Coordinates of C-alpha atoms and ligand atoms in Angstrom, one line a residue:
M15 CA -86.5 43.6 -8.7
G16 CA -90.2 43.7 -9.9
I17 CA -91.5 43.4 -13.4
S18 CA -92.2 47.1 -13.6
D19 CA -88.5 47.7 -12.8
L20 CA -87.5 45.4 -15.5
A21 CA -89.8 47.0 -18.0
D22 CA -88.6 50.4 -16.9
G23 CA -85.0 49.4 -17.4
L24 CA -85.9 48.0 -20.8
T25 CA -87.7 51.2 -22.0
R26 CA -85.0 53.3 -20.7
R27 CA -82.5 51.3 -22.5
I28 CA -84.5 51.6 -25.7
E29 CA -84.8 55.3 -25.2
G30 CA -81.1 55.5 -24.6
L31 CA -80.5 53.6 -27.8
G32 CA -82.9 55.9 -29.6
S33 CA -81.2 59.0 -28.5
S34 CA -77.7 57.8 -29.4
V35 CA -78.9 56.7 -32.8
S36 CA -80.6 60.0 -33.6
E37 CA -77.6 61.9 -32.1
S38 CA -75.2 60.1 -34.3
L39 CA -77.4 60.4 -37.4
F40 CA -78.7 63.9 -37.2
E41 CA -76.6 65.7 -34.6
P42 CA -73.0 65.4 -35.4
V43 CA -70.5 65.7 -32.6
I44 CA -67.0 67.2 -33.1
R45 CA -64.5 66.2 -30.5
L46 CA -61.9 68.8 -30.2
G47 CA -58.8 67.9 -28.2
V48 CA -56.8 70.7 -26.6
T49 CA -53.4 69.9 -25.4
G50 CA -49.9 71.3 -24.8
L51 CA -47.3 71.1 -22.0
S52 CA -48.1 72.6 -18.6
R53 CA -48.5 76.4 -18.8
A54 CA -48.7 76.4 -22.5
G55 CA -52.1 78.1 -22.2
K56 CA -54.8 75.4 -22.5
T57 CA -57.1 76.7 -19.8
V58 CA -57.0 80.2 -21.0
F59 CA -57.5 79.0 -24.6
I60 CA -60.6 76.9 -23.9
T61 CA -62.1 79.6 -21.7
S62 CA -61.7 82.3 -24.3
L63 CA -62.6 80.1 -27.2
V64 CA -65.9 79.1 -25.6
A65 CA -66.7 82.7 -24.6
N66 CA -66.0 83.9 -28.1
L67 CA -68.1 81.1 -29.6
L68 CA -71.0 82.0 -27.3
D69 CA -70.6 85.8 -28.2
R70 CA -69.2 85.9 -31.7
G71 CA -68.6 89.6 -32.2
R72 CA -64.9 89.2 -32.3
M73 CA -64.8 86.2 -34.6
P74 CA -65.0 87.6 -38.1
A75 CA -62.7 84.9 -39.6
L76 CA -65.0 82.1 -38.5
T77 CA -66.9 81.7 -41.8
G78 CA -69.7 79.5 -40.6
Q79 CA -70.6 82.0 -37.9
S80 CA -73.2 83.9 -39.9
R81 CA -75.2 80.7 -40.0
I82 CA -75.0 80.0 -36.3
R83 CA -78.4 81.0 -34.8
A84 CA -77.6 80.0 -31.2
A85 CA -74.8 78.6 -29.2
F86 CA -75.3 77.2 -25.7
L87 CA -73.5 75.1 -23.1
Q88 CA -74.9 71.7 -22.3
P89 CA -74.2 69.1 -19.6
Q90 CA -71.3 67.2 -20.9
P91 CA -72.2 63.7 -22.0
D92 CA -69.6 61.6 -20.2
D93 CA -70.7 61.0 -16.7
T94 CA -67.3 60.1 -15.3
V95 CA -65.1 62.8 -16.8
P96 CA -64.8 66.1 -14.8
R97 CA -66.4 69.1 -16.5
F98 CA -64.1 71.9 -17.6
A99 CA -64.7 74.7 -15.0
Y100 CA -65.6 77.3 -17.7
E101 CA -67.7 79.6 -15.5
S102 CA -65.1 80.0 -12.7
H103 CA -62.2 80.4 -15.2
L104 CA -64.1 83.0 -17.1
A105 CA -64.9 84.8 -13.9
A106 CA -61.2 84.9 -13.0
L107 CA -60.3 86.3 -16.4
T108 CA -63.1 88.8 -16.8
G109 CA -64.2 89.7 -13.3
P110 CA -63.5 93.0 -11.5
D111 CA -60.1 91.9 -10.4
P112 CA -58.9 89.9 -13.5
H113 CA -56.3 87.2 -12.9
W114 CA -55.1 84.1 -14.6
P115 CA -57.0 80.9 -13.7
E116 CA -55.5 77.7 -12.3
G117 CA -54.1 75.7 -15.3
T118 CA -54.9 72.2 -16.5
G119 CA -54.0 69.4 -14.1
A120 CA -56.0 66.5 -15.5
V121 CA -58.5 65.7 -18.3
S122 CA -61.8 67.6 -18.4
Q123 CA -64.5 68.2 -20.9
L124 CA -67.1 70.7 -22.0
R125 CA -70.0 70.5 -24.5
L126 CA -71.0 73.5 -26.5
S127 CA -73.9 73.1 -28.9
F128 CA -74.8 75.2 -32.0
R129 CA -78.1 75.6 -33.8
V130 CA -77.0 76.1 -37.4
Q131 CA -79.0 77.3 -40.4
P132 CA -78.0 75.1 -43.3
G133 CA -76.3 77.0 -46.2
G134 CA -76.2 76.5 -50.0
L135 CA -79.0 74.9 -52.0
L136 CA -80.6 73.2 -49.1
A137 CA -80.9 76.4 -47.1
G138 CA -84.6 76.9 -47.7
M139 CA -85.5 73.3 -47.6
R140 CA -84.0 72.0 -44.4
G141 CA -84.7 73.2 -40.9
M142 CA -82.0 74.1 -38.3
R143 CA -79.5 71.5 -37.5
T144 CA -77.6 71.0 -34.2
V145 CA -73.9 70.5 -34.0
H146 CA -72.2 69.5 -30.8
L147 CA -68.7 70.5 -29.9
D148 CA -67.1 68.4 -27.2
I149 CA -63.9 70.1 -26.0
V150 CA -61.5 67.8 -24.3
D151 CA -58.7 69.4 -22.3
Y152 CA -55.7 67.1 -21.4
P153 CA -52.1 67.6 -20.4
G154 CA -49.5 67.2 -23.2
E155 CA -47.3 65.5 -20.6
W156 CA -49.7 62.5 -20.7
L157 CA -49.0 62.1 -24.4
L158 CA -45.4 61.7 -23.7
D159 CA -46.2 58.5 -21.9
L160 CA -46.9 57.0 -25.3
G161 CA -43.1 56.6 -25.5
L162 CA -43.2 54.4 -22.4
M163 CA -45.7 51.9 -23.8
E164 CA -43.1 50.0 -25.8
K165 CA -40.3 50.3 -23.3
S166 CA -39.6 47.8 -20.6
Y167 CA -38.8 48.9 -17.0
R168 CA -35.1 48.3 -17.6
Q169 CA -35.0 50.4 -20.8
W170 CA -36.9 53.2 -19.2
A171 CA -34.7 53.2 -16.1
D172 CA -31.5 53.1 -18.1
E173 CA -32.6 56.2 -20.1
A174 CA -33.8 58.0 -17.0
F175 CA -30.3 57.4 -15.4
A176 CA -28.6 58.8 -18.5
R177 CA -30.6 62.0 -18.2
L178 CA -30.2 62.3 -14.4
S179 CA -26.5 62.9 -14.7
T180 CA -27.0 65.9 -17.0
R181 CA -30.0 67.7 -15.6
P182 CA -30.7 70.0 -12.7
G183 CA -31.8 68.1 -9.5
G184 CA -30.6 64.8 -10.9
A185 CA -27.6 64.5 -8.6
D186 CA -29.8 64.2 -5.5
Y187 CA -31.9 61.4 -6.9
L188 CA -28.8 59.6 -8.2
A189 CA -27.3 59.7 -4.7
L190 CA -30.6 58.4 -3.2
A191 CA -30.7 55.6 -5.8
R192 CA -27.1 54.6 -5.1
Q193 CA -27.7 54.4 -1.4
T194 CA -30.6 52.0 -2.0
D195 CA -30.1 48.2 -2.5
P196 CA -32.5 47.3 -5.3
D197 CA -32.5 43.7 -4.1
Q198 CA -33.6 44.4 -0.6
R199 CA -37.2 43.3 0.4
H200 CA -39.8 45.7 -0.9
D201 CA -40.7 48.3 1.7
E202 CA -43.4 50.9 1.1
P203 CA -41.7 53.8 2.9
V204 CA -38.5 53.2 0.8
A205 CA -40.5 53.0 -2.4
D206 CA -42.3 56.2 -1.4
R207 CA -39.1 58.1 -0.7
L208 CA -37.7 57.0 -4.1
A209 CA -40.8 58.0 -6.0
Q210 CA -40.9 61.4 -4.2
G211 CA -37.2 61.9 -4.9
F212 CA -37.7 61.1 -8.5
T213 CA -40.7 63.4 -8.7
A214 CA -38.7 66.3 -7.1
Y215 CA -36.0 65.8 -9.8
L216 CA -38.7 65.9 -12.6
H217 CA -40.0 69.2 -11.1
S218 CA -36.5 70.7 -11.0
A219 CA -35.8 69.7 -14.6
K220 CA -39.2 71.1 -15.6
D221 CA -38.5 74.4 -13.8
A222 CA -35.1 74.6 -15.5
G223 CA -37.0 74.6 -18.8
F224 CA -36.8 70.9 -19.8
S225 CA -40.0 69.7 -21.4
D226 CA -39.6 66.0 -21.6
C227 CA -40.2 65.0 -18.0
S228 CA -42.0 61.6 -18.2
P229 CA -43.7 59.7 -16.7
G230 CA -46.3 62.4 -17.3
R231 CA -48.4 61.6 -14.3
F232 CA -45.5 62.3 -11.9
L233 CA -45.8 66.0 -12.6
L234 CA -49.6 66.0 -13.2
P235 CA -51.0 63.0 -11.3
G236 CA -54.7 63.8 -11.7
E237 CA -56.9 61.7 -9.4
K238 CA -54.5 58.8 -9.2
A239 CA -52.0 60.6 -6.9
G240 CA -50.5 58.4 -4.2
S241 CA -51.6 55.1 -5.8
P242 CA -49.0 52.2 -6.1
A243 CA -49.1 52.7 -9.9
L244 CA -47.7 56.1 -9.4
T245 CA -45.2 55.1 -6.7
F246 CA -42.2 53.8 -8.5
A247 CA -38.8 55.1 -9.7
P248 CA -35.8 54.0 -11.7
L249 CA -33.3 51.7 -9.9
P250 CA -29.9 50.5 -11.2
P251 CA -29.7 47.1 -12.8
S252 CA -29.9 44.2 -10.4
A253 CA -30.9 40.5 -10.0
S254 CA -34.3 41.6 -8.8
P255 CA -35.3 38.5 -6.9
R256 CA -38.9 37.8 -6.0
G257 CA -40.3 40.1 -3.3
S258 CA -37.5 42.6 -3.9
L259 CA -37.8 46.4 -4.2
A260 CA -36.6 46.2 -7.8
R261 CA -39.2 43.5 -8.7
E262 CA -42.0 45.6 -7.2
M263 CA -40.8 48.8 -9.1
E264 CA -40.9 46.9 -12.3
R265 CA -44.4 45.5 -11.5
R266 CA -45.7 49.0 -10.7
Y267 CA -44.2 50.5 -13.9
D268 CA -46.1 47.9 -15.9
A269 CA -49.3 48.7 -13.9
Y270 CA -48.7 52.4 -14.7
K271 CA -48.7 51.6 -18.4
R272 CA -51.6 49.2 -18.3
E273 CA -53.9 50.9 -15.8
I274 CA -53.2 54.6 -16.4
V275 CA -51.6 55.2 -19.8
R276 CA -53.6 52.8 -21.9
P277 CA -57.0 53.7 -20.5
F278 CA -56.3 57.4 -21.2
F279 CA -55.5 56.7 -24.8
R280 CA -58.5 54.5 -25.2
D281 CA -61.1 56.6 -23.4
H282 CA -60.0 60.1 -24.5
F283 CA -57.4 60.3 -27.1
A284 CA -58.8 57.6 -29.5
R285 CA -62.0 59.5 -30.0
I286 CA -60.6 63.0 -31.0
D287 CA -61.5 64.4 -34.4
R288 CA -59.7 67.8 -34.3
Q289 CA -56.7 68.7 -32.2
V290 CA -55.1 71.9 -31.2
V291 CA -51.6 71.6 -29.8
L292 CA -50.6 74.8 -27.9
V293 CA -46.9 75.6 -27.6
D294 CA -45.3 78.3 -25.5
V295 CA -42.5 78.9 -28.0
L296 CA -41.7 82.4 -26.6
S297 CA -40.8 81.1 -23.1
A298 CA -38.6 78.4 -24.6
I299 CA -36.8 81.0 -26.8
H300 CA -36.3 83.1 -23.7
A301 CA -35.1 80.2 -21.5
G302 CA -32.3 79.6 -24.0
P303 CA -31.0 77.2 -26.7
A304 CA -31.1 74.1 -24.6
A305 CA -34.7 74.6 -23.6
L306 CA -35.7 75.3 -27.2
E307 CA -33.9 72.2 -28.5
D308 CA -35.6 70.2 -25.8
L309 CA -39.0 71.6 -26.7
R310 CA -38.4 70.7 -30.3
Q311 CA -37.6 67.1 -29.4
T312 CA -40.5 66.9 -26.9
M313 CA -43.0 68.1 -29.4
A314 CA -41.7 65.5 -31.9
D315 CA -42.3 62.9 -29.2
I316 CA -45.7 64.2 -28.3
L317 CA -46.8 64.2 -31.9
T318 CA -45.8 60.6 -32.4
A319 CA -49.2 59.9 -30.9
F320 CA -50.8 61.3 -34.1
R321 CA -49.0 58.8 -36.2
P322 CA -50.5 55.7 -34.7
G323 CA -49.0 53.5 -37.4
R324 CA -45.9 53.3 -35.3
A325 CA -47.5 51.9 -32.2
S326 CA -49.5 48.8 -33.0
W327 CA -51.4 48.7 -29.7
L328 CA -52.5 52.3 -30.4
T329 CA -53.7 51.5 -33.9
S330 CA -55.8 48.7 -32.4
L331 CA -57.4 51.1 -29.9
I332 CA -58.1 53.8 -32.5
G333 CA -59.3 51.5 -35.3
G334 CA -60.2 53.5 -38.4
H335 CA -60.7 56.7 -36.5
R336 CA -58.2 59.5 -37.1
V337 CA -57.6 63.1 -36.3
E338 CA -58.5 65.1 -39.4
R339 CA -56.9 68.4 -38.5
I340 CA -54.2 69.5 -36.2
L341 CA -53.5 73.1 -35.4
F342 CA -50.1 74.1 -33.8
A343 CA -50.6 77.4 -32.1
A344 CA -47.8 79.4 -30.5
T345 CA -49.5 81.1 -27.6
K346 CA -49.1 84.4 -25.8
A347 CA -48.4 86.3 -29.1
D348 CA -49.7 89.4 -27.3
H349 CA -46.2 89.5 -25.7
L350 CA -44.9 90.7 -29.1
H351 CA -45.8 93.6 -31.3
H352 CA -47.8 92.4 -34.3
S353 CA -44.8 93.1 -36.6
Q354 CA -43.2 90.0 -35.1
H355 CA -46.1 87.6 -35.3
A356 CA -45.2 86.2 -38.7
R357 CA -41.8 85.4 -37.4
L358 CA -43.2 83.6 -34.4
A359 CA -45.5 81.5 -36.6
N360 CA -42.5 80.7 -38.9
I361 CA -40.4 79.7 -36.0
T362 CA -43.2 77.5 -34.7
Q363 CA -43.6 75.9 -38.1
A364 CA -39.8 75.2 -38.3
L365 CA -39.7 73.9 -34.7
L366 CA -42.5 71.5 -35.4
R367 CA -41.2 70.5 -38.8
E368 CA -40.3 67.0 -37.9
A369 CA -43.4 66.5 -35.8
R370 CA -45.6 67.9 -38.5
D371 CA -44.0 65.6 -41.1
R372 CA -45.0 62.7 -38.9
A373 CA -48.6 63.9 -38.4
D374 CA -48.9 64.8 -42.1
F375 CA -47.9 61.2 -42.8
A376 CA -51.1 60.1 -41.0
G377 CA -53.2 62.2 -43.4
A378 CA -54.1 65.0 -41.1
E379 CA -54.3 68.6 -42.3
T380 CA -52.1 70.9 -40.3
Q381 CA -51.5 74.6 -39.8
A382 CA -49.3 76.8 -37.6
L383 CA -50.5 80.1 -36.1
A384 CA -49.3 82.6 -33.6
I385 CA -52.2 83.4 -31.3
A386 CA -53.2 85.0 -28.0
A387 CA -56.3 83.4 -26.5
L388 CA -56.6 86.4 -24.2
R389 CA -55.0 89.6 -25.3
A390 CA -53.5 91.2 -22.2
T391 CA -51.6 94.0 -23.9
T392 CA -51.9 96.9 -26.3
E393 CA -49.2 98.0 -28.8
A394 CA -46.9 101.0 -27.9
D395 CA -43.9 102.6 -29.4
I396 CA -40.9 103.3 -27.3
S397 CA -38.6 106.1 -28.5
Q398 CA -34.9 105.5 -27.9
G399 CA -33.0 108.4 -29.3
E400 CA -33.6 108.3 -33.0
T401 CA -35.1 104.8 -33.1
V402 CA -38.6 103.8 -32.3
L403 CA -39.0 100.3 -30.8
P404 CA -42.2 98.4 -31.4
A405 CA -43.3 97.4 -27.9
V406 CA -46.3 96.2 -26.0
R407 CA -47.9 97.7 -22.9
G408 CA -49.7 95.9 -20.1
R409 CA -50.3 95.6 -16.4
L410 CA -47.8 93.7 -14.3
P411 CA -49.1 91.5 -11.4
D412 CA -48.0 94.3 -9.0
G413 CA -50.3 96.7 -10.7
R414 CA -47.6 98.7 -12.6
N415 CA -48.5 99.6 -16.1
V416 CA -45.4 99.3 -18.3
A417 CA -44.4 99.3 -21.9
L418 CA -41.8 96.6 -22.7
Y419 CA -39.7 95.9 -25.8
P420 CA -38.9 92.2 -25.8
G421 CA -36.3 92.3 -28.6
E422 CA -36.6 91.0 -32.1
L423 CA -37.0 87.5 -33.3
P424 CA -34.7 86.5 -36.2
D425 CA -36.3 86.5 -39.6
D426 CA -34.9 83.1 -40.5
P427 CA -36.0 80.4 -38.1
A428 CA -33.1 78.2 -39.0
Q429 CA -30.8 80.8 -37.4
L430 CA -32.5 80.2 -34.1
L431 CA -32.9 76.5 -34.3
S432 CA -29.4 75.7 -35.4
S433 CA -27.9 77.9 -32.7
A434 CA -30.2 76.1 -30.3
R435 CA -28.2 73.0 -31.0
R436 CA -24.9 74.8 -30.8
G437 CA -25.0 76.8 -27.6
R438 CA -25.9 79.9 -25.6
E439 CA -27.1 83.0 -27.3
D440 CA -29.5 85.7 -26.1
W441 CA -32.4 86.1 -28.5
L442 CA -34.9 88.0 -26.5
A443 CA -34.0 91.0 -24.4
R444 CA -34.0 90.9 -20.6
D445 CA -37.3 92.7 -20.7
Y446 CA -38.8 89.4 -21.7
S447 CA -38.3 87.8 -18.3
I448 CA -40.6 90.3 -16.6
M449 CA -43.4 89.9 -19.2
D450 CA -45.9 88.4 -16.9
F451 CA -48.8 90.6 -17.8
A452 CA -52.0 90.2 -15.9
P453 CA -55.3 90.1 -17.9
A454 CA -56.5 93.6 -18.5
P455 CA -59.8 94.8 -16.9
L456 CA -62.5 94.5 -19.6
A457 CA -65.6 96.4 -20.5
L458 CA -67.2 94.0 -23.0
R459 CA -69.8 95.2 -25.4
P460 CA -72.9 93.0 -25.7
G461 CA -72.2 90.3 -28.3
D462 CA -68.4 90.5 -27.9
G463 CA -66.2 87.8 -26.3
P464 CA -62.9 88.6 -24.6
P465 CA -60.2 90.2 -26.9
H466 CA -57.8 87.8 -28.5
I467 CA -55.3 87.5 -31.4
R468 CA -56.3 85.2 -34.2
L469 CA -58.5 83.0 -32.1
D470 CA -61.1 83.3 -34.9
R471 CA -58.6 82.0 -37.4
A472 CA -57.8 79.0 -35.1
A473 CA -61.5 78.3 -34.8
E474 CA -62.0 78.5 -38.5
F475 CA -59.3 76.0 -39.2
L476 CA -60.5 73.6 -36.5
L477 CA -64.3 73.9 -37.0
G478 CA -65.2 76.1 -39.9
D479 CA -66.0 73.3 -42.3
R480 CA -68.3 71.6 -39.9
L481 CA -70.5 74.5 -39.0
Ligands
GDP513 P1 -52.2 75.3 -19.0 O1 -51.3 74.8 -17.9 O2 -51.8 74.8 -20.3 O3 -53.7 75.1 -18.7 O4 -51.9 76.9 -19.1 P2 -52.8 78.2 -18.6 O5 -54.0 78.3 -19.6 O6 -53.2 78.1 -17.2 O7 -51.8 79.4 -18.9 C1 -50.6 79.4 -18.2 C2 -50.2 80.9 -18.1 O8 -49.8 81.4 -19.4 C3 -51.3 81.8 -17.6 O9 -51.4 81.8 -16.2 C4 -50.9 83.1 -18.2 O10 -49.9 83.7 -17.3 C5 -50.2 82.8 -19.5 N1 -51.1 82.9 -20.6 C6 -51.9 81.9 -21.2 N2 -52.6 82.4 -22.2 C7 -52.2 83.7 -22.4 C8 -52.5 84.7 -23.4 O11 -53.3 84.5 -24.3 N3 -51.9 85.9 -23.2 C9 -51.0 86.1 -22.2 N4 -50.4 87.3 -22.1 N5 -50.7 85.2 -21.3 C10 -51.3 84.0 -21.4

């Protein structure tokens, strides 16, 4: 390396320093985390939020918006984090043949920057300021892994076995585990078969409506798929001598926590300022009481992450940083007539009660809303004899245009949640199961983003004070 290379390296480092100093002093960055379980609606939410922040015609409730002079996408600042594929997701939703994009499978990020005119007394005295919004998309399943951090392999495996006996798909894995001698010498094909069997069970449990299916990376492996740290499974208690299968499983479980879970919390989670947690409450209500109760417990577990006081290793990672605001958003509200939206928000609030109490405990401000990031329906009345049912109309994936009445949500959320603990009851009409509306073809006016329900209220809560 020559002197000029050295000098070059030095100037560049100083420049780099300069830009980070000026950025942190004059150009504030808001890091907005977007999470939720698989299919909760993260990808659609981010795509529509960004489109509606770029073209703000449909964002009247975002108070700062009158001061935004320009909004534009920038290369995202973290070189090693995949960029959120905004353009292709938007093309899927708003192109000539609109369809839903592929959902979130791993962490990704996008930077949106605003040029904002200062308001108030300083309005005339200061020039434009720039505010960066870094949106971080990550699977809620990964937050569930927080629960593993303080469990040993044995504790985790014992709990996994207790669930296996009561959940769909569990019997096959139990049989496989019982046929396997945990004290046999470690053998990769055997480990692989066990890990695959356990993953297959997690998928069946998930398909049957169970939400808590950790380890989170088994369902959504991200780029680490196939690595030893993801190739383990629970085995019954044994002596686990050196070199045995059981010993290796335990080692890999520890590697999973150390090499996968911890870095995720350190690199992504620890830096978030504002958080939106998307919850598909309607699908859980439709799937039945057990699924709703499971969702309630899972959300409580997920949100433990926002009360870091409980986990000392997490507190040390996060330091003094904390999430200031958390929005709980029930998604796909366009599946219901607007007369039901308040009930949906109340149910969401009640469902997350325990979880919210924990997050509130950490000093974060919280709110619950019923939203649709992309409105795929219009409202319609269905006449049935004397009565008129408040329904929604939309296009099914097979192209049929139908009006459906999904039934009525109870006024009192306690009614739903307490019967969720007791047993089977049908809350939403059978119509609900075919509510798989495709996005509607759009003809957007210039300046308008895609149609939504209360996305502007969500944005106001999450960002309004910072714009
Ligand atoms: P992710 O796995 O959390 O990223 O979920 P996606 O954003 O991919 O959404 C999962 C599915 O939920 C989509 O394919 C749509 O079928 C549906 N969905 C998401 N958002 C909306 C919405 O605002 N309205 C309607 N009607 N459906 C939605």
